[in-house]
Short mmCIF file of C-alpha atoms and ligand atoms in Angstrom, two decimals:
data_model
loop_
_atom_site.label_atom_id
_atom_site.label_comp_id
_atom_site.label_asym_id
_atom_site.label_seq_id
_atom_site.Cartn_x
_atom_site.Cartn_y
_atom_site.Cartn_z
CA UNK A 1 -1.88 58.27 13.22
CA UNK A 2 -4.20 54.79 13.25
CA UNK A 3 -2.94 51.96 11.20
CA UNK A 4 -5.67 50.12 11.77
CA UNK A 5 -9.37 50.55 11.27
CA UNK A 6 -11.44 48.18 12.56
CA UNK A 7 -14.22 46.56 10.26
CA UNK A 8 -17.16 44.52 10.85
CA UNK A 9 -18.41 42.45 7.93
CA UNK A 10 -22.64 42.23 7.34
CA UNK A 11 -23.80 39.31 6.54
CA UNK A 12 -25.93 36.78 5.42
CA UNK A 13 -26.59 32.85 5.58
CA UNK A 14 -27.65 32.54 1.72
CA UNK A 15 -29.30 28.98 -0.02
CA UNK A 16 -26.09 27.29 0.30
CA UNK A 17 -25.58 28.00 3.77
CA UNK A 18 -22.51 30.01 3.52
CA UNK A 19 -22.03 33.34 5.27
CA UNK A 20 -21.11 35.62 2.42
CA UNK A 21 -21.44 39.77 2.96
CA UNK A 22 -19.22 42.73 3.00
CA UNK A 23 -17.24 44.53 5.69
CA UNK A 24 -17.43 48.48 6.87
CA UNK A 25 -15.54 50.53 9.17
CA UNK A 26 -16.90 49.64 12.88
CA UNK A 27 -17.48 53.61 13.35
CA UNK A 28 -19.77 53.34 10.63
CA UNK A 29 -22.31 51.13 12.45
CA UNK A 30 -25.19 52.64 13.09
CA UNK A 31 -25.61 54.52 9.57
CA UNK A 32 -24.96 51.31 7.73
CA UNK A 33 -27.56 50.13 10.20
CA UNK A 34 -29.70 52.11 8.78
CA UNK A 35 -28.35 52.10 5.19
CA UNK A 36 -26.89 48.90 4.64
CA UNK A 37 -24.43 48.04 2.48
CA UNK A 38 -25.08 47.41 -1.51
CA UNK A 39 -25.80 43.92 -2.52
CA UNK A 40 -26.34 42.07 -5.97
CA UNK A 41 -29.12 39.56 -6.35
CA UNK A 42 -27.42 37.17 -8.23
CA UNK A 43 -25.18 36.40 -5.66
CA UNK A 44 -27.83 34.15 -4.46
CA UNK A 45 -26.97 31.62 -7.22
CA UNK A 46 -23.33 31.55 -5.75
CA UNK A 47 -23.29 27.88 -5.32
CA UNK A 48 -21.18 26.62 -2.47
CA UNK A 49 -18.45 25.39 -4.81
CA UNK A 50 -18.00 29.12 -5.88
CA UNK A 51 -19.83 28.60 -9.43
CA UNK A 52 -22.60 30.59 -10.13
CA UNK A 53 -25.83 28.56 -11.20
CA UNK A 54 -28.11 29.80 -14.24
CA UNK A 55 -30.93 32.47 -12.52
CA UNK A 56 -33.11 35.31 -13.54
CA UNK A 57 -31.42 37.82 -12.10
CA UNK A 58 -28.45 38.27 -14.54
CA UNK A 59 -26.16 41.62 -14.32
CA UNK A 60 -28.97 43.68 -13.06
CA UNK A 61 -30.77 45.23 -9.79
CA UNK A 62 -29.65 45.87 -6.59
CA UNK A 63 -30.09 45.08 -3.07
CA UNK A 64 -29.29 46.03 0.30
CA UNK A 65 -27.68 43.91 3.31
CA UNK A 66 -28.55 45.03 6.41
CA UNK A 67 -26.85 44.29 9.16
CA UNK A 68 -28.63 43.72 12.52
CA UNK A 69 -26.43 45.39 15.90
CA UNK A 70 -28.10 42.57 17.64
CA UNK A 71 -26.40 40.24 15.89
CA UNK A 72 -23.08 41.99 16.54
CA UNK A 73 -20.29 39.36 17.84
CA UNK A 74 -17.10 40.64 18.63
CA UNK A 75 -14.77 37.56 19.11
CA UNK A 76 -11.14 37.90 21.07
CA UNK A 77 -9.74 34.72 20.92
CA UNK A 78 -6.40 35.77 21.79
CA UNK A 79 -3.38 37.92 21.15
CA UNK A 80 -2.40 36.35 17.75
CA UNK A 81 -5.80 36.95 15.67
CA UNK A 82 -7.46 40.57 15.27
CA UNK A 83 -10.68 40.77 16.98
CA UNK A 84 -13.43 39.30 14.42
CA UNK A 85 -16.37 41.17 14.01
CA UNK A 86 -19.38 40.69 12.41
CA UNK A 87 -23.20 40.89 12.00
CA UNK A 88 -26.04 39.08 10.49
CA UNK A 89 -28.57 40.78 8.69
CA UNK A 90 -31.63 41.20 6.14
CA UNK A 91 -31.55 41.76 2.83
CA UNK A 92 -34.09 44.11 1.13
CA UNK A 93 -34.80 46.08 -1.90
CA UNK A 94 -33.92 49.47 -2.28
CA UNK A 95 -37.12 50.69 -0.61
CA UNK A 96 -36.79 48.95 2.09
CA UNK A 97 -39.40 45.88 1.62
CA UNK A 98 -37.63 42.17 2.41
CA UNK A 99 -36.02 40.72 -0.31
CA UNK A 100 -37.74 36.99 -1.07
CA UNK A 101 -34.81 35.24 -1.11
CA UNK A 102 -33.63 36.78 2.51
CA UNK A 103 -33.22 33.52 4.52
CA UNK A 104 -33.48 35.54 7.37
CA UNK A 105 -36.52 37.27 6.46
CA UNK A 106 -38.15 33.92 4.97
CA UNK A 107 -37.54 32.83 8.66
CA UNK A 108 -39.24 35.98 10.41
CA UNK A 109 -42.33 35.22 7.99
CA UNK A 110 -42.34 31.27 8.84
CA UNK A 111 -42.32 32.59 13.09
CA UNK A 112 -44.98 35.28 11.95
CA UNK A 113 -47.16 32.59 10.85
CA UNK A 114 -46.66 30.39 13.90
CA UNK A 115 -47.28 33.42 16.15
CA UNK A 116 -50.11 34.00 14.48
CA UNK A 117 -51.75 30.86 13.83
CA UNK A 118 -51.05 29.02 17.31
CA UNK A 119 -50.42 32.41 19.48
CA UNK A 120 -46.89 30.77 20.56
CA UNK A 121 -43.32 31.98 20.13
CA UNK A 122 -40.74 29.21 19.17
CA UNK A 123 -37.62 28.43 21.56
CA UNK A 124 -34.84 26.74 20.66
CA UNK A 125 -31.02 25.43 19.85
CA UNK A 126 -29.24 23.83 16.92
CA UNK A 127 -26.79 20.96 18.15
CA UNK A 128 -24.10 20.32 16.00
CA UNK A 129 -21.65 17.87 15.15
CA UNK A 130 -18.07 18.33 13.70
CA UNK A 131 -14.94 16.81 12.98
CA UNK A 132 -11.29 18.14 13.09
CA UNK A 133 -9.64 17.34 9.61
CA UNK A 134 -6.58 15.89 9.58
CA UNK A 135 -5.14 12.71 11.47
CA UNK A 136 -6.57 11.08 14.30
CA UNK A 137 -4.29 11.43 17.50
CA UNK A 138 -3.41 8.70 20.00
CA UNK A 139 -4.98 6.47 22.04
CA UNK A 140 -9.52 6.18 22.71
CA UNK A 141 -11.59 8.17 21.43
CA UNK A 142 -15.12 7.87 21.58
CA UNK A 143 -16.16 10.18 24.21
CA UNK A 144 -13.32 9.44 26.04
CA UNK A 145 -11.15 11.93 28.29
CA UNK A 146 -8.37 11.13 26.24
CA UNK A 147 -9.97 12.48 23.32
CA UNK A 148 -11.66 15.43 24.63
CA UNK A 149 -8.34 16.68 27.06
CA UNK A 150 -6.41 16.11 23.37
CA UNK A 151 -8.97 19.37 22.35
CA UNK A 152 -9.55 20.71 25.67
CA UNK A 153 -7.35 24.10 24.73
CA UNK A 154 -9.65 24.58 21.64
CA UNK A 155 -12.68 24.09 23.40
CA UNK A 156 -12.31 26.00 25.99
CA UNK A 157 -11.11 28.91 23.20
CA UNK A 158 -14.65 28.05 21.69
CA UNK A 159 -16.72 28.13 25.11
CA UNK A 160 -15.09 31.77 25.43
CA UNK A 161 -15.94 32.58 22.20
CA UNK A 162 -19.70 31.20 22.37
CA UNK A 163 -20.19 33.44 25.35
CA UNK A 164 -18.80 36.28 23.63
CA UNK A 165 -20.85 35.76 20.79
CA UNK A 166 -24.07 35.78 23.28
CA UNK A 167 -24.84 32.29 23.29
CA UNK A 168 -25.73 30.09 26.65
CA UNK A 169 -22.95 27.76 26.66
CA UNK A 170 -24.00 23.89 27.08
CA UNK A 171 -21.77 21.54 26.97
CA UNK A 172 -18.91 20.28 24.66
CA UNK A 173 -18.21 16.52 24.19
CA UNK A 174 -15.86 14.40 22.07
CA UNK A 175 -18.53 11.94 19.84
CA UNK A 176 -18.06 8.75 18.51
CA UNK A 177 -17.09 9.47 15.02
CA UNK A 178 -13.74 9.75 13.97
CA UNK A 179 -12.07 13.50 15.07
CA UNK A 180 -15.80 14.38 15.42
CA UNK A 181 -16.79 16.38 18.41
CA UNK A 182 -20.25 17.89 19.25
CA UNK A 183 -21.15 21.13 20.52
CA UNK A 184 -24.53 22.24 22.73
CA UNK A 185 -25.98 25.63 23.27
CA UNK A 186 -29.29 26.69 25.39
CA UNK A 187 -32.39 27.94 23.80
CA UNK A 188 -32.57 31.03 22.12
CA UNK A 189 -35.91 32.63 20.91
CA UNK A 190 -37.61 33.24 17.40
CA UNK A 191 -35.20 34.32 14.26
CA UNK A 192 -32.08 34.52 17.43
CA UNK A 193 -32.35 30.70 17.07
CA UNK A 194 -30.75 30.39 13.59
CA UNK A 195 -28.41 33.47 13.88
CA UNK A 196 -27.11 31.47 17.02
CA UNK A 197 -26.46 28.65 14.89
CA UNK A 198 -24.61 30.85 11.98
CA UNK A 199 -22.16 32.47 15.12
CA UNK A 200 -21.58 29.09 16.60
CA UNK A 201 -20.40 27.48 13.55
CA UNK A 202 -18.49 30.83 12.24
CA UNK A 203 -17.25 31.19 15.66
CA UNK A 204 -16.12 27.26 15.38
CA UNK A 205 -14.56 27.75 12.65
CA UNK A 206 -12.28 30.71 13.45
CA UNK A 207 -11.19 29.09 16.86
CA UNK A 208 -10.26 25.93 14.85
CA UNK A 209 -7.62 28.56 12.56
CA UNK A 210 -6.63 30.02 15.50
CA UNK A 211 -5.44 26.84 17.00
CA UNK A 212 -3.77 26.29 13.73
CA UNK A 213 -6.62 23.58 12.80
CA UNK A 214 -9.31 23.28 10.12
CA UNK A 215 -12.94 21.68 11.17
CA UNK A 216 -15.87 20.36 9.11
CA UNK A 217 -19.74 20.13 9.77
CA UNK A 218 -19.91 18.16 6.28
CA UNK A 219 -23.00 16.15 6.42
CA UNK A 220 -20.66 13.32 6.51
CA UNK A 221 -17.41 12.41 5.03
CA UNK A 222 -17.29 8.74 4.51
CA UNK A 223 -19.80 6.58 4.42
CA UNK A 224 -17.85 4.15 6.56
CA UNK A 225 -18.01 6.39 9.13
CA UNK A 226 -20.81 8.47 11.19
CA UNK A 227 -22.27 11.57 9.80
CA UNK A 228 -22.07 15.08 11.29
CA UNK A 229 -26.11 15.86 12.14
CA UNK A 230 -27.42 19.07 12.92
CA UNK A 231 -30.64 18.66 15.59
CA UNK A 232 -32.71 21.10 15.94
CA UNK A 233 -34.83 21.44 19.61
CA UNK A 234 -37.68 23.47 19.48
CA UNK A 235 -40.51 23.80 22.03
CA UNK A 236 -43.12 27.03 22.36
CA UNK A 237 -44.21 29.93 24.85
CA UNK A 238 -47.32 31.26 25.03
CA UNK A 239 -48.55 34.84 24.60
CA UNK A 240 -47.27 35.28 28.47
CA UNK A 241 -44.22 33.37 28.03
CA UNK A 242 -44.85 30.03 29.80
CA UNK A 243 -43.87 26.73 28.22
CA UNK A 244 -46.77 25.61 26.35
CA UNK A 245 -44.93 22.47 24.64
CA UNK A 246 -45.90 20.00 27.26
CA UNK A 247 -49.36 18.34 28.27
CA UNK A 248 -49.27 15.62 30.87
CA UNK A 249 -52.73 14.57 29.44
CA UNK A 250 -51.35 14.82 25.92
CA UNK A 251 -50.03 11.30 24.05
CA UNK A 252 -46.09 11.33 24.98
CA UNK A 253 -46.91 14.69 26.76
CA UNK A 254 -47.19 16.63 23.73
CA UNK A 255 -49.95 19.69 24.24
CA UNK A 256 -52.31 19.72 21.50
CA UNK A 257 -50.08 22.72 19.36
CA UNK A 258 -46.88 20.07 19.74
CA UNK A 259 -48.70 17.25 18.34
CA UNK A 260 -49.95 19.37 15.23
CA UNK A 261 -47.30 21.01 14.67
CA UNK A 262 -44.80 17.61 14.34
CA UNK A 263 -47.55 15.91 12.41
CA UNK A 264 -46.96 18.91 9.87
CA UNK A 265 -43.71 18.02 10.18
CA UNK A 266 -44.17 14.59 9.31
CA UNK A 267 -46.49 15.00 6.86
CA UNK A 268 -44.45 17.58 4.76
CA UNK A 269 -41.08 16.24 5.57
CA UNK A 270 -40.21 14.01 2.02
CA UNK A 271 -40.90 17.77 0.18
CA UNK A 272 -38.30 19.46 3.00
CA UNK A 273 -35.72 17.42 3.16
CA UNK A 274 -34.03 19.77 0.05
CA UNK A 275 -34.19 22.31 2.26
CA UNK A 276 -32.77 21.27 5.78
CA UNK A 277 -30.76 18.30 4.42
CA UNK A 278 -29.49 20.26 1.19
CA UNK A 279 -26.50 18.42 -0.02
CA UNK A 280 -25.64 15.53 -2.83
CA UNK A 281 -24.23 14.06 0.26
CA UNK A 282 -26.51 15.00 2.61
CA UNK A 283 -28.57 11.46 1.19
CA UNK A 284 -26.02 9.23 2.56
CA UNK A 285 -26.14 10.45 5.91
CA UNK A 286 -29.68 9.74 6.02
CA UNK A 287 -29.75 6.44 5.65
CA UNK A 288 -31.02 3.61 8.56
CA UNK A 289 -28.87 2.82 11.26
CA UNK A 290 -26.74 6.02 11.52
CA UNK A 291 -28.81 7.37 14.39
CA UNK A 292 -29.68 10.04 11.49
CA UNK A 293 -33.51 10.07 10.06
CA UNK A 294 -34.81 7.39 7.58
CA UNK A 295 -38.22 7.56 8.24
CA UNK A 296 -41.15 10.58 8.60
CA UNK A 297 -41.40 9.22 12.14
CA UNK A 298 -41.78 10.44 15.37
CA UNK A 299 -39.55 8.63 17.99
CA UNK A 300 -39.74 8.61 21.79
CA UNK A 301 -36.45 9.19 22.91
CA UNK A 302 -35.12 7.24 19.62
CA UNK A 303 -32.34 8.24 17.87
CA UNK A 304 -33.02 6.68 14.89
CA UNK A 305 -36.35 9.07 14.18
CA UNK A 306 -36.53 12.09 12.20
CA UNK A 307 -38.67 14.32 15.36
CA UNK A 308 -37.50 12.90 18.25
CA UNK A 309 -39.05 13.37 21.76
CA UNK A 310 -36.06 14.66 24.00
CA UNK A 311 -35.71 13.23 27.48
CA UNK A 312 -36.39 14.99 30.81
CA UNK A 313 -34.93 15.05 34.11
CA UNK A 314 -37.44 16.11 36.46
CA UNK A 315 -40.59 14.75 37.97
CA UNK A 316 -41.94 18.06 38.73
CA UNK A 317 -44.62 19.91 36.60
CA UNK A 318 -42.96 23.17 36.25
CA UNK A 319 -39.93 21.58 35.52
CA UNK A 320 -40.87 19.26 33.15
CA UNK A 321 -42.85 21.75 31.15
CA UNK A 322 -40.00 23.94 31.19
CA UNK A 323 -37.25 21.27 29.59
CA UNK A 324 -39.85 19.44 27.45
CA UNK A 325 -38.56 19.61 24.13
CA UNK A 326 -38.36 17.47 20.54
CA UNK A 327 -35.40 17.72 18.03
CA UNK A 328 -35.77 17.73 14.16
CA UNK A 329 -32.94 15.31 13.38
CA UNK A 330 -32.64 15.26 9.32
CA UNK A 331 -30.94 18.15 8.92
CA UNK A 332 -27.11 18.82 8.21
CA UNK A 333 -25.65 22.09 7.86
CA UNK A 334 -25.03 22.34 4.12
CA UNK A 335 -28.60 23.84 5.18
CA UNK A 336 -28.76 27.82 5.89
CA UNK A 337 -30.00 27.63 9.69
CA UNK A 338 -32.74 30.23 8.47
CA UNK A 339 -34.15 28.39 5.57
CA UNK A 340 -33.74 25.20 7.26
CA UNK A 341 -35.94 26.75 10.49
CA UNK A 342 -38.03 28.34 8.34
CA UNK A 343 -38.97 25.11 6.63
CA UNK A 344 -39.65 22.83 10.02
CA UNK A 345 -41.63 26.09 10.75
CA UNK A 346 -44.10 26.37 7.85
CA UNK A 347 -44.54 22.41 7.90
CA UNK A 348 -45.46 22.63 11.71
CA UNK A 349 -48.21 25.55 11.11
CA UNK A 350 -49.10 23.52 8.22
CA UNK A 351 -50.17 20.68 10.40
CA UNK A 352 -51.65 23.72 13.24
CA UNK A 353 -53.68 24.96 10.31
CA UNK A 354 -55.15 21.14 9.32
CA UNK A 355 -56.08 20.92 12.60
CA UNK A 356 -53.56 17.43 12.47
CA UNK A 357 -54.00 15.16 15.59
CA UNK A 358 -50.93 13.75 17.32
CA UNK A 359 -48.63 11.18 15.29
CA UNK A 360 -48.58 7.51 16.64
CA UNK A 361 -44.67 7.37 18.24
CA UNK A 362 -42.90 4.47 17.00
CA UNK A 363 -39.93 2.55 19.40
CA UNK A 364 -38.88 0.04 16.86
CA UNK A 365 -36.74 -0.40 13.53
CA UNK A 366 -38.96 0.75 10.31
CA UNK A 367 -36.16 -0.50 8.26
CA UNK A 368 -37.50 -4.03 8.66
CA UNK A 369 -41.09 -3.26 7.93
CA UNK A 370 -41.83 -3.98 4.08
CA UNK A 371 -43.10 -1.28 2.18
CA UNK A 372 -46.51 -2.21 2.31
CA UNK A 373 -46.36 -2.30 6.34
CA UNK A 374 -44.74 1.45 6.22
CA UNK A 375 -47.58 2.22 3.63
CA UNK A 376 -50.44 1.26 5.64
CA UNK A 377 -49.08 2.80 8.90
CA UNK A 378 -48.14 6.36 6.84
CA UNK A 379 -44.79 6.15 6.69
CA UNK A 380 -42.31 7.15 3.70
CA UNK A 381 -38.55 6.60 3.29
CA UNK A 382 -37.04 10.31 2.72
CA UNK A 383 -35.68 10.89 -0.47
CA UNK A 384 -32.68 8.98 -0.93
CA UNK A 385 -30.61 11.86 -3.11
CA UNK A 386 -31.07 15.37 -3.53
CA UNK A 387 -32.12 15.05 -7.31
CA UNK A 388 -35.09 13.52 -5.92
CA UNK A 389 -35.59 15.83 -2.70
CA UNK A 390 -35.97 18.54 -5.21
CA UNK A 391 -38.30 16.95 -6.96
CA UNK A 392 -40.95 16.43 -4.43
CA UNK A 393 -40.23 20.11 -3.08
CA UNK A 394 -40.75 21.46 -6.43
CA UNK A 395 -44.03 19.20 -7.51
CA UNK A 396 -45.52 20.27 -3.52
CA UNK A 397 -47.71 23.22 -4.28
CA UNK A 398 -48.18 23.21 -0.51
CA UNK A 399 -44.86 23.46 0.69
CA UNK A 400 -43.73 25.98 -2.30
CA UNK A 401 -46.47 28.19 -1.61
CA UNK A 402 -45.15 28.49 2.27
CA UNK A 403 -42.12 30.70 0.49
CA UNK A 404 -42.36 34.06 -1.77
CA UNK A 405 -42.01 34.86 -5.08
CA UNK A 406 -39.42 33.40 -7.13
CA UNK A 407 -37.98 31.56 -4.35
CA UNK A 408 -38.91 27.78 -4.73
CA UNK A 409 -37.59 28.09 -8.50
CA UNK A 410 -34.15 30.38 -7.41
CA UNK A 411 -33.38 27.84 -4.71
CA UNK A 412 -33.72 24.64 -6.98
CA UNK A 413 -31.96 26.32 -10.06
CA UNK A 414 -28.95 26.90 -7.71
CA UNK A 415 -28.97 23.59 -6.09
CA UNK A 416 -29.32 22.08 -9.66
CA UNK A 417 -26.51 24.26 -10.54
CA UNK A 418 -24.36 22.70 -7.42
CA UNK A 419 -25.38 18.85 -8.31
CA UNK A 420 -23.84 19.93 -12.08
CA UNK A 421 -20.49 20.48 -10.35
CA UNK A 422 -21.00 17.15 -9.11
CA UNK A 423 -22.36 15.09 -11.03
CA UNK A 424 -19.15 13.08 -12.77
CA UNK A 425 -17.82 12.62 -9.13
CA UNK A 426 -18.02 9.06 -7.31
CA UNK A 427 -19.27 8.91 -3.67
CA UNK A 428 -15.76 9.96 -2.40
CA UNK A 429 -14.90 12.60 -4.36
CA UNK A 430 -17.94 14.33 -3.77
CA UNK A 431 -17.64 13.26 -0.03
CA UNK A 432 -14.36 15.53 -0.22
CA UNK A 433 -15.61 18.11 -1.90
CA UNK A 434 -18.36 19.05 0.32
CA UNK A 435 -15.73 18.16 3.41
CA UNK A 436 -13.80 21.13 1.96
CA UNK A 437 -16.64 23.34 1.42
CA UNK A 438 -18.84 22.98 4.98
N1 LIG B 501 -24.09 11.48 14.14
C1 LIG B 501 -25.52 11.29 14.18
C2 LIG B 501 -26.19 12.11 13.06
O1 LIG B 501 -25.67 12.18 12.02
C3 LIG B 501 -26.12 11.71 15.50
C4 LIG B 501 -25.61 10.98 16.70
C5 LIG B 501 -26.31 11.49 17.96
O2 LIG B 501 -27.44 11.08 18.23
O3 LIG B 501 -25.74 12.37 18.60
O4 LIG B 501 -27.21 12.68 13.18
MG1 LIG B 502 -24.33 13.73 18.77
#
């Protein structure tokens, strides 16, 4: 007689980028493949502080979560934990059709467009940043040896369970911040990108409990400190899969598609920000001089810009064009890796679509410029809190006509509904709060 059954739980990265879903027998795969399993629309307002914000969707309809087996991980970690299983997946309506407030599918729409609009495929890889809760141990720790050897069990328990998960391990490092670490994977390619990004964390996450620790990716927990940044690296392929990012006659080496595509990102970044930076904290992370994003900038290997140009290591053609790469660094992941994608996304065909040349690359500190220098040169400070962020994504026909339906007004009622939990809290209670949460 079994006395176990093992289950594998379908999910989905909703607006407050929590994995929520349901869990079915594992023998039951490929009909609830096919089937799903039953979902309720106003879960969606599920705030990540558990409350549920006001939305139009009440006691009524249904939905269906469908999980994709290519998504399947199956993580052994080790003799004391049951194997974890579990699958990302789309949510629809009962006919089938995507559901518009499917992060995943609002992704697959955004890399539809891009596909379609500059005939390229987008590559890529979420780098994160954590921190271990709890107290600091002994002796250096800023990417010391010290400090990385003091984790070295759990990371290699999390390089195992990266590769079991089906992502290209990259490297693991201890950071500067306090407890923080940072993880690396290699590129993955179109909606894969942010499902890699959902397993890494998850996968983080339950190798942290195994080793009898808790981790954060809070945007950041202290404003004394560092903050925990998520950086996204995107390049593109072409129709026949070559790199097509790179253009040694191209300002910086960006190819004509690469310098449209981050002037989108530029230009559309203020009206964004609420959805890749999504937190009441997420506003003092980006703030200048935290090697965050300040600025709608464009920085040549500068941390301190919001699209950075990443370095290469080759002087070779093929090679070069191969790593060439830039990172969207104001984002935190309080975001949903979907949404947030699918945001940079729609901004960069944005800027394909208006035909947008190149943006000027700044090396210097636009902190000290006055505000009538950053005017005249294009540039705006981001929003400096979320109340605001949601603001100029709400008043952005643009941007809020990138997304379907009801969305834009679903996703700011439930962030609304989060900044009421809030609200009454100073800067270090709602510091912990979100630490507990993310
Ligand atoms: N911790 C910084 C951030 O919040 C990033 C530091 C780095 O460049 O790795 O984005
Ligand atoms: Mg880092």
């Amino acid at each position: 007689m079994k006395t176990t059954e093992p289950l594998v739980f379908a999910a989905t990265s909703d607006l407050a980028g929590i994995t929520r879903g349901k869990a079915f027998p594992l023998s039951k795969l490929d009909s609830r493949m096919k089937k799903g399993v039953g979902w309720t629309p106003t879960n969606v307002m599920i705030t990540c502080f558990e409350h549920i914000a006001e939305g139009p969707f009440g006691a009524l309809g249904d939905l269906l979560l469908k999980p994709d087996a290519e998504t399947l991980v199956e993580l052994n970690l080790g003799e004391k934990a049951p194997v974890e299983r579990f699958a990302l997946g789309d949510i629809t309506d009962l006919q089938g059709a995507p559901w518009e407030c499917c992060t995943r599918s609002i992704l697959k729409t955004a890399l539809a467009r891009l596909e379609q609009l500059g005939g390229v495929g987008l590559l890529g890889a979420f780098e994160h940043e954590f921190q271990f809760r709890g107290d600091v141990p002994a002796g250096p720790q800023g990417y010391t040896l010290n400090g990385f050897s003091q984790r070295r069990a759990f990371g290699e328990s999390l390089m195992a369970g990266l590769e079991q998960g089906g992502l290209e391990t990259d490297t693991f490092m201890k950071e500067y911040g306090e407890n923080q670490y940072e993880v690396t994977n290699g590129p993955a390619k179109g909606v894969r990108v942010a499902d890699e990004a959902v397993i890494l964390r998850e996968v983080t996450r339950m190798t942290a409990r195994y080793h009898d620790e808790a981790v954060t990716f809070t945007p950041i927990r202290d404003t004394a400190g560092v903050g925990n940044g998520v950086h996204i690296h995107m390049s593109f392929t072409d129709a026949a899969d070559k790199p097509a990012t790179w253009d040694a006659e191209g300002p910086f080496g960006m190819s004509k598609i690469t310098g449209s595509f981050i002037a989108g990102i530029l230009k559309y970044l203020d009206s964004i920000v609420a959805l890749t930076a999504p937190s009441a904290v997420s506003y003092l992370r980006l703030t200048p001089h935290r090697w965050s994003a300040a600025f709608n900038n464009l920085g040549f290997r500068d941390r301190e810009a919001s699209v950075r140009i990443c370095p290469v290591t080759s002087d070779d053609p093929e090679k070069i064009a191969r790593q060439y790469n830039f990172e969207y660094r104001a984002a935190d992941a309080a975001a949903s890796p979907h949404l947030a994608l699918a945001a940079i996304v729609h901004a960069g065909c944005q800027g394909i679509e208006e035909n947008l040349p190149a943006p000027a690359v700044t090396q210097e500190d636009l902190s000290e410029l006055s505000p009538k220098a950053l005017a005249e040169r294009g540039y705006v400070r981001l929003p400096q809190s979320l109340e605001d962020a949601l603001d100029r994504f709400q008043s952005n026909e643009t941007v809020c006509g990138w997304f379907p339906g009801q969305f834009p007004s679903v996703y700011v009622s439930h962030k609304r509904g989060e900044l009421s939990v809030v609200q009454d809290m100073d800067e270090a209670g709602r510091c912990a709060a979100y630490e507990a949460v993310y």
